Amino acid sequence: MITNYDNVPSKKIRVVAIWLWLNGLYYLFNAVVITSVILILVSLETAVGGSKFVMLQDNYPLILIPLGYAFLSYFYQHNAFKILSLTRRSFYMACFLIMGHFIFLVSTILALNYLLSSFSSKGTIPDFVTILISLNPLILVPIICIILLAISNKEFENQEKKLSNKAIILIFLFSILPIFISVFLIIWGTTEVLDTDYNYAKVQNQTDFVIYKPDKLQTGMHYGYKFNYKAEDDSVVFAIAPNIMDGRMIVVSQYSTIKTGSASIVSNIKNTCKEESRVCNFPEVNVSKSKTGKAYYFEGMDPKEYEIIYDTIDGTTVSASFVSYSTSESYTFLDQLK
């Protein structure tokens, strides 16, 4: 037996307990799904050398959602066992949880109908779809549970008693453990978001040339991936992105001028253009942070892409690629590299 109570609850109470348990599993399912999506995104970011938890830069509350669902799962699953003890406290808690779920369902249905009604009036969504949502049969389940509790009100007269070991184990596996995982996810994600160094100090110690980083980032911009040392060509790369779905990107590669000067990089690009039978022009543009005050400007195959290459007075060659940025924005960014 999962429970060790002396009194055997009626079938009506058991039905309510089963619904509470299933509802707890529903919230657990949501916690697992959202946690899995976050971890998949983190693994994809890591696979391309990106900053972990980039999605949290502008949407930090997302990481709190799995914890909220895990706590809801705990309350529903714990009360699913406690209600079988037939105590007044379990009765009141069950009523509270059922009414809370009922309000949640009603709010969701009203919100969906409000959104769909505007589309339905425009002919985008048929009227019968909004009618089906209005007639959601799931809204009847908490009402039935409340009625069953009201009918069985006199059964709840027992004294408080501890849960059985089997019940505690099930609650631990299906609710407490997910809470621990959600807390670990929050700590991990928060640590990554608060890491404002972005591997800069670590990578600087791996190189023998000066690495430049933005003095400050504009509002809404963040590191697409941190400072990353590439041993194959002795370079350091980092990227800046305003938003994951924005489509804009700045990728900065830095090399030792002594080993790989800007002239050598430009020569390699010219050779690539010849191999691809493309015409490549390299007009000089003014960049205040360059050694000579000038830089090479290279247009990419896409009209929205271009690259600016120059040497600094500290013996560093900077190659900055811009996607969907105006030249004035690129010059402002380069002036902030220090």
PDB file of N, CA, C and O in Angstrom, residues 4 68 112 120 139 158 161 165 217 296 299 323:
ATOM      1  N   ASN A   4      -0.643   4.442   4.560  1.00  0.00           N
ATOM      2  CA  ASN A   4      -0.772   3.587   5.745  1.00  0.00           C
ATOM      3  C   ASN A   4      -1.813   4.136   6.708  1.00  0.00           C
ATOM      4  O   ASN A   4      -1.627   4.133   7.907  1.00  0.00           O
ATOM      5  N   GLY A  68       8.597  27.089 -11.014  1.00  0.00           N
ATOM      6  CA  GLY A  68       7.200  27.314 -10.656  1.00  0.00           C
ATOM      7  C   GLY A  68       6.346  26.084 -10.925  1.00  0.00           C
ATOM      8  O   GLY A  68       5.533  25.679 -10.084  1.00  0.00           O
ATOM      9  N   LEU A 112      -7.563  32.908 -24.707  1.00  0.00           N
ATOM     10  CA  LEU A 112      -7.526  32.346 -26.065  1.00  0.00           C
ATOM     11  C   LEU A 112      -8.691  32.837 -26.910  1.00  0.00           C
ATOM     12  O   LEU A 112      -8.527  33.162 -28.085  1.00  0.00           O
ATOM     13  N   SER A 120     -10.923  35.723 -35.883  1.00  0.00           N
ATOM     14  CA  SER A 120     -12.148  35.158 -36.442  1.00  0.00           C
ATOM     15  C   SER A 120     -12.969  36.225 -37.154  1.00  0.00           C
ATOM     16  O   SER A 120     -13.568  35.979 -38.200  1.00  0.00           O
ATOM     17  N   ILE A 139     -12.859  21.931 -18.229  1.00  0.00           N
ATOM     18  CA  ILE A 139     -13.262  22.867 -17.186  1.00  0.00           C
ATOM     19  C   ILE A 139     -14.273  22.232 -16.229  1.00  0.00           C
ATOM     20  O   ILE A 139     -14.467  22.693 -15.101  1.00  0.00           O
ATOM     21  N   ASN A 158     -10.233  13.096  10.634  1.00  0.00           N
ATOM     22  CA  ASN A 158      -9.100  12.390  11.235  1.00  0.00           C
ATOM     23  C   ASN A 158      -8.010  13.352  11.679  1.00  0.00           C
ATOM     24  O   ASN A 158      -7.928  14.498  11.224  1.00  0.00           O
ATOM     25  N   LYS A 161      -1.462  12.666  10.167  1.00  0.00           N
ATOM     26  CA  LYS A 161      -0.595  11.499  10.232  1.00  0.00           C
ATOM     27  C   LYS A 161       0.446  11.592   9.132  1.00  0.00           C
ATOM     28  O   LYS A 161       0.175  12.102   8.045  1.00  0.00           O
ATOM     29  N   ASN A 165       6.370   5.673   3.718  1.00  0.00           N
ATOM     30  CA  ASN A 165       7.672   5.757   3.044  1.00  0.00           C
ATOM     31  C   ASN A 165       7.524   5.683   1.532  1.00  0.00           C
ATOM     32  O   ASN A 165       8.232   6.364   0.783  1.00  0.00           O
ATOM     33  N   LEU A 217      28.505  47.800 -24.056  1.00  0.00           N
ATOM     34  CA  LEU A 217      27.582  47.363 -25.099  1.00  0.00           C
ATOM     35  C   LEU A 217      26.331  48.230 -25.063  1.00  0.00           C
ATOM     36  O   LEU A 217      25.877  48.650 -24.003  1.00  0.00           O
ATOM     37  N   TYR A 296      40.978  48.601 -44.111  1.00  0.00           N
ATOM     38  CA  TYR A 296      40.464  48.016 -45.351  1.00  0.00           C
ATOM     39  C   TYR A 296      38.983  47.689 -45.177  1.00  0.00           C
ATOM     40  O   TYR A 296      38.572  47.127 -44.159  1.00  0.00           O
ATOM     41  N   GLU A 299      33.555  44.237 -48.994  1.00  0.00           N
ATOM     42  CA  GLU A 299      32.141  43.895 -49.147  1.00  0.00           C
ATOM     43  C   GLU A 299      31.990  42.386 -49.287  1.00  0.00           C
ATOM     44  O   GLU A 299      32.738  41.744 -50.017  1.00  0.00           O
ATOM     45  N   VAL A 323      26.940  42.200 -39.973  1.00  0.00           N
ATOM     46  CA  VAL A 323      25.763  41.721 -40.713  1.00  0.00           C
ATOM     47  C   VAL A 323      24.586  42.621 -40.364  1.00  0.00           C
ATOM     48  O   VAL A 323      24.200  42.735 -39.184  1.00  0.00           O
TER      49      VAL A 323
END
